[in-house]
Short mmCIF file of N, CA and C in Angstrom, two decimals:
data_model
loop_
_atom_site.label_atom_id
_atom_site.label_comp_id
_atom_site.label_asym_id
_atom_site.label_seq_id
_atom_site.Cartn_x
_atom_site.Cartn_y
_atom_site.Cartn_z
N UNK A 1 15.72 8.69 -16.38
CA UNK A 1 14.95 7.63 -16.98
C UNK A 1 14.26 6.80 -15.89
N UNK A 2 13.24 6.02 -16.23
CA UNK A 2 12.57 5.20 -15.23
C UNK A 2 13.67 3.95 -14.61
N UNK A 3 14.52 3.62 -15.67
CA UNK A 3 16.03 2.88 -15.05
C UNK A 3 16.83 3.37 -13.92
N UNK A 4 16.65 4.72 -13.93
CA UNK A 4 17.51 5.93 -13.19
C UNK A 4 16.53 6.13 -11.58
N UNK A 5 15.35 5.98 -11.73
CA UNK A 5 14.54 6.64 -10.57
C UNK A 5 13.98 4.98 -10.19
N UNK A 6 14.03 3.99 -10.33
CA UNK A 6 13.53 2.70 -10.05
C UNK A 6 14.93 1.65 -9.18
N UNK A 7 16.22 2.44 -10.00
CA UNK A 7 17.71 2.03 -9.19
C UNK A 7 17.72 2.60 -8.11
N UNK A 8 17.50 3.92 -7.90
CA UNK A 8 17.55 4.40 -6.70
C UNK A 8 16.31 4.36 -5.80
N UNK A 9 15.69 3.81 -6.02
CA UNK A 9 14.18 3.58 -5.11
C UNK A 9 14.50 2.21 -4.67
N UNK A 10 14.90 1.27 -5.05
CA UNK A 10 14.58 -0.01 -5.00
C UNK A 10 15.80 -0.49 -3.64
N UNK A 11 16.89 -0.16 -3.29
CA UNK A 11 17.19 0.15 -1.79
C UNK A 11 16.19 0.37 -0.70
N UNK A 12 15.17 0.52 -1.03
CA UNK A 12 14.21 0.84 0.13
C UNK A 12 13.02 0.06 0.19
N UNK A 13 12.74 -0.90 -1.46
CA UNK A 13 11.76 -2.13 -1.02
C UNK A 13 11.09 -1.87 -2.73
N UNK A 14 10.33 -2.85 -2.71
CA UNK A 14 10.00 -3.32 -3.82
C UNK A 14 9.14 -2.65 -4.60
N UNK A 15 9.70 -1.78 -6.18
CA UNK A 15 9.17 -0.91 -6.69
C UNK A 15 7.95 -1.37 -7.48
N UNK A 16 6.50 -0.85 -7.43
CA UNK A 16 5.62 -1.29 -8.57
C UNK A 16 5.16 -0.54 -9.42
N UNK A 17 6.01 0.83 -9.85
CA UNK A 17 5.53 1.32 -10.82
C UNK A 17 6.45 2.77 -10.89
N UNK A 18 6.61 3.26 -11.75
CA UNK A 18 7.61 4.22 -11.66
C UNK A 18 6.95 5.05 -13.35
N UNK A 19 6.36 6.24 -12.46
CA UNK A 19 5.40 7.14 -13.97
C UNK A 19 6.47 8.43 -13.75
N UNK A 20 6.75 8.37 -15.35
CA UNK A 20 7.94 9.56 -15.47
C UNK A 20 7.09 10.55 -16.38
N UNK A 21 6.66 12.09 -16.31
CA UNK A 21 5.88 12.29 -17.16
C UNK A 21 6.21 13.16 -18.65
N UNK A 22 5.88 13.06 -19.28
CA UNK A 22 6.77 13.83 -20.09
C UNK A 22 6.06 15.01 -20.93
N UNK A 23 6.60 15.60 -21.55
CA UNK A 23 5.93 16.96 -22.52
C UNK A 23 5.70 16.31 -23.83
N UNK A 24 4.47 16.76 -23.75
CA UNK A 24 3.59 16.30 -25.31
C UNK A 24 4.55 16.91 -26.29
N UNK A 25 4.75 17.93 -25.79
CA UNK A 25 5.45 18.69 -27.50
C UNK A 25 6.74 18.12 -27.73
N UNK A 26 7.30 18.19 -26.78
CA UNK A 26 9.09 18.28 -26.38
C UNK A 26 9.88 16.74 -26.29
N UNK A 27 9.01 16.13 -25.75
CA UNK A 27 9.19 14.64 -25.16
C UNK A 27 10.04 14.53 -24.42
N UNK A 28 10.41 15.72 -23.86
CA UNK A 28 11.35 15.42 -22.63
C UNK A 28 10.96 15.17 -21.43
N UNK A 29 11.32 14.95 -20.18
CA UNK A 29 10.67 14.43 -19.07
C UNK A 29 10.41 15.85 -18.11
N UNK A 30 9.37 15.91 -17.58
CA UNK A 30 9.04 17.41 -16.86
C UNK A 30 9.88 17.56 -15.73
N UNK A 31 10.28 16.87 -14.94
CA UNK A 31 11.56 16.69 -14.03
C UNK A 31 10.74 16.08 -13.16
N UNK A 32 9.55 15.70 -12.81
CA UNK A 32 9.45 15.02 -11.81
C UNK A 32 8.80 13.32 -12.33
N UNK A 33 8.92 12.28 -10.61
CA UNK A 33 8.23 11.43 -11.23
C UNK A 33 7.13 10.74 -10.03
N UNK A 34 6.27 9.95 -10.12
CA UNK A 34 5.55 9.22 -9.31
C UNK A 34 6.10 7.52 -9.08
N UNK A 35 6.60 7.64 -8.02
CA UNK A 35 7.32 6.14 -8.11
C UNK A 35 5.81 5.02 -7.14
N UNK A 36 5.65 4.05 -6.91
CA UNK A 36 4.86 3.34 -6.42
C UNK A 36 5.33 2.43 -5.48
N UNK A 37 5.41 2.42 -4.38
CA UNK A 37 6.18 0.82 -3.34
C UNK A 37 4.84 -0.09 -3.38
N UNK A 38 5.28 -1.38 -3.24
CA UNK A 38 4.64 -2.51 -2.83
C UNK A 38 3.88 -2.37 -1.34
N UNK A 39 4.81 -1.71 -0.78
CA UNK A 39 4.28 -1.37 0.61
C UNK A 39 4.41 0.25 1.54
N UNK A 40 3.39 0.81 2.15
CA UNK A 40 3.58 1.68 2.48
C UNK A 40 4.69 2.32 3.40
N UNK A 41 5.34 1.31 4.20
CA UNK A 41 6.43 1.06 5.40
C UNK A 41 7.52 1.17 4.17
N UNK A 42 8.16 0.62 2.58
CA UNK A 42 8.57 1.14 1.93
C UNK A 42 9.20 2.61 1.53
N UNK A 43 7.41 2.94 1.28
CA UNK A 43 7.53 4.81 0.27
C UNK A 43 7.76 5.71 1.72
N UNK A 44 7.43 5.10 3.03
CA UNK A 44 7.90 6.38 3.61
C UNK A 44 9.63 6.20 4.10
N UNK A 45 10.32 4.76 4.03
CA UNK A 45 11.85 4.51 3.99
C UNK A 45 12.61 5.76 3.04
N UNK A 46 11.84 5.28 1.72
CA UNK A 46 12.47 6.21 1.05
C UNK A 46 12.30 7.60 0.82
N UNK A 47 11.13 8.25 1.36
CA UNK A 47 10.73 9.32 1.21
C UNK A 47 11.54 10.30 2.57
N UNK A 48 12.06 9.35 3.71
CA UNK A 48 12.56 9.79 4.54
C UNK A 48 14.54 10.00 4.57
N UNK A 49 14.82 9.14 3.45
CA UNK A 49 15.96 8.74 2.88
C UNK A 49 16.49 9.71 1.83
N UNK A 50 15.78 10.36 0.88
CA UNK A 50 15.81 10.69 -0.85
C UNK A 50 15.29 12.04 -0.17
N UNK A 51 14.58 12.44 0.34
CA UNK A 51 14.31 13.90 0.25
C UNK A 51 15.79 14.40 0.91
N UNK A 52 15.33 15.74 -0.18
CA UNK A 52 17.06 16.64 -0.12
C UNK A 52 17.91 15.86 -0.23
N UNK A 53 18.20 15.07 -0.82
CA UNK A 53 19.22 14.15 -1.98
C UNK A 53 19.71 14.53 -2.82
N UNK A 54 20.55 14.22 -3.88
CA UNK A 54 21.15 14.89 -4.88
C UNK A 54 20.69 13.42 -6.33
N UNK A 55 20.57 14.15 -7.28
CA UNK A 55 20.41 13.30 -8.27
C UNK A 55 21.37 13.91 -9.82
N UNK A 56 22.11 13.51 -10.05
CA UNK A 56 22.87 14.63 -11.20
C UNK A 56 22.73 16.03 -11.05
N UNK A 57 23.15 16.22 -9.52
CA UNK A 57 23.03 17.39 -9.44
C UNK A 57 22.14 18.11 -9.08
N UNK A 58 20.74 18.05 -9.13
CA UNK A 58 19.66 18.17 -8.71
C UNK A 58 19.69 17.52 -7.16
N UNK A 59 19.00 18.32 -6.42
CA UNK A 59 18.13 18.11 -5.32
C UNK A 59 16.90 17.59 -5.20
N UNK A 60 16.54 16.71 -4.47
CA UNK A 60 15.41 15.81 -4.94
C UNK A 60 14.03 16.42 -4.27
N UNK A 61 13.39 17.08 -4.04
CA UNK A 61 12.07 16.85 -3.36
C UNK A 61 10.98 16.04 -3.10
N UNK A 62 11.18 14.95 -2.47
CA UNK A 62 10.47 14.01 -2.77
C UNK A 62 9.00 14.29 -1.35
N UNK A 63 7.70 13.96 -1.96
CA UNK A 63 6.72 14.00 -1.67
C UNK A 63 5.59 12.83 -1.22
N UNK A 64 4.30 12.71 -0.96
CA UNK A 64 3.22 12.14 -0.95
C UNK A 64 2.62 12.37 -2.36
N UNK A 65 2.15 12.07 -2.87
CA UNK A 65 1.33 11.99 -3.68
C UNK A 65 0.32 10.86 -3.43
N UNK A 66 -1.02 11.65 -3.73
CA UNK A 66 -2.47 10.66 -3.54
C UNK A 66 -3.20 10.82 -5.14
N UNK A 67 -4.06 9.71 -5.02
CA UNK A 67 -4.86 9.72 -6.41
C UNK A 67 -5.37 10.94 -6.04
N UNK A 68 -6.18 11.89 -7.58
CA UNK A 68 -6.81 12.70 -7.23
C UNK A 68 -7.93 12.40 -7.67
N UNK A 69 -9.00 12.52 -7.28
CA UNK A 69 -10.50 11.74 -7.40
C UNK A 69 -10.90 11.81 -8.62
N UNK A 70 -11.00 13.64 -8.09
CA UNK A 70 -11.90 13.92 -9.19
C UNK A 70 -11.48 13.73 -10.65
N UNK A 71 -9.92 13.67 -10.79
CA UNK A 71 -9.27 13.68 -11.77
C UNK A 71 -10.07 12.10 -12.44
N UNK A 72 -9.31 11.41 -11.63
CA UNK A 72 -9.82 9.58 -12.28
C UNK A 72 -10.87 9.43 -12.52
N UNK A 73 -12.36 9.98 -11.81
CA UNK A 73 -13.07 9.99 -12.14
C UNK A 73 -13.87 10.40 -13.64
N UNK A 74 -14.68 9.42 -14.44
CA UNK A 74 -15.08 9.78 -15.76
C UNK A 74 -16.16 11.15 -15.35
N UNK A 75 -15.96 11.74 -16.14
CA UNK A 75 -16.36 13.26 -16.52
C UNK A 75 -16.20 13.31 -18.01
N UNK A 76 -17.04 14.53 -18.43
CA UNK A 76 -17.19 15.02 -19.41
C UNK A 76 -16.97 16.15 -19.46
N UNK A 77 -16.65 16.98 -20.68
CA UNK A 77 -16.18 18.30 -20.89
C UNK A 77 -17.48 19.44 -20.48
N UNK A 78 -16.77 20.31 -19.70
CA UNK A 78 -18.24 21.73 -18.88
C UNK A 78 -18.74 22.02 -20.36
N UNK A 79 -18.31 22.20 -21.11
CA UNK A 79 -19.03 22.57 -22.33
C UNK A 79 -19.90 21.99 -23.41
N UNK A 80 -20.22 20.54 -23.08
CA UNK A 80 -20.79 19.60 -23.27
C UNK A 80 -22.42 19.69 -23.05
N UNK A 81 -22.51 20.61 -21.74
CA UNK A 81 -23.82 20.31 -21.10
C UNK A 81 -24.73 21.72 -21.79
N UNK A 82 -26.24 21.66 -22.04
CA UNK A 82 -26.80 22.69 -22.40
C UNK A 82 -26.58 23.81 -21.66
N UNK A 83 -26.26 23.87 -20.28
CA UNK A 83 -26.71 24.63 -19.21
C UNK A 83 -25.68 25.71 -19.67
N UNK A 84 -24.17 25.55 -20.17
CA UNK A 84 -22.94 26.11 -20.33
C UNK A 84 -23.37 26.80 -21.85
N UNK A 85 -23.64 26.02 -22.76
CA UNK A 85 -24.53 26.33 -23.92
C UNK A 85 -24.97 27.52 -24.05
N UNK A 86 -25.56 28.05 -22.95
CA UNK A 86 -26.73 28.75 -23.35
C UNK A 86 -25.98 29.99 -22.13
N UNK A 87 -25.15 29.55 -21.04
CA UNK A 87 -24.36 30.88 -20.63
C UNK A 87 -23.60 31.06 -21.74
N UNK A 88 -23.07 30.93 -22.11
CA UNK A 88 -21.47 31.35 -23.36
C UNK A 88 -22.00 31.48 -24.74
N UNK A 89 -22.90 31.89 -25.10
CA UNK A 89 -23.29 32.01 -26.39
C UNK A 89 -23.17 30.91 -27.37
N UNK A 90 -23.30 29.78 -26.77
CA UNK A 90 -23.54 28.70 -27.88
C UNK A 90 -24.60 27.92 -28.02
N UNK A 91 -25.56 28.28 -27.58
CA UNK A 91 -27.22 28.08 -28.19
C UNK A 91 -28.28 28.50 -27.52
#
């Protein structure tokens, strides 16, 4: 739970966000999460701390994670545009 991954982060400095993600269908949690520090001198405490850790048993892999641009960025669906339209047989 975000109770579960925000207890054990917060030994290492001040948590601002803790994204647990889960399955649309299932609603269970995919096993990983994106935690957030206040400060960067923080996420690498703990990232140097928690990797190869144990969590109920589990081993932790803990990582970097960066925004991904293109992701955040507003876009529209490739199939939207005439150009795709008219390759794929839809007008």
């Amino acid at each position: 739970t975000k109770d579960v991954i925000t207890a054990m982060c917060v030994p290492f400095g001040t948590v601002r966000d803790v994204d647990l993600p889960m399955d649309f269908k299932t609603g269970v949690s995919k096993g990983f999460a994106f935690v957030t520090f206040e400060s960067s001198d923080d996420a690498h405490e703990a990232l140097y701390n928690l990797e190869e850790s144990e969590l109920y048993g589990r081993t932790l892999n803990v990582r970097w994670s960066t925004n991904n641009k293109d992701f955040n960025e507003k876009t529209e669906a490739i199939w939207k545009g005439e150009k795709w339209l008219k390759e794929h047989g839809g007008g």
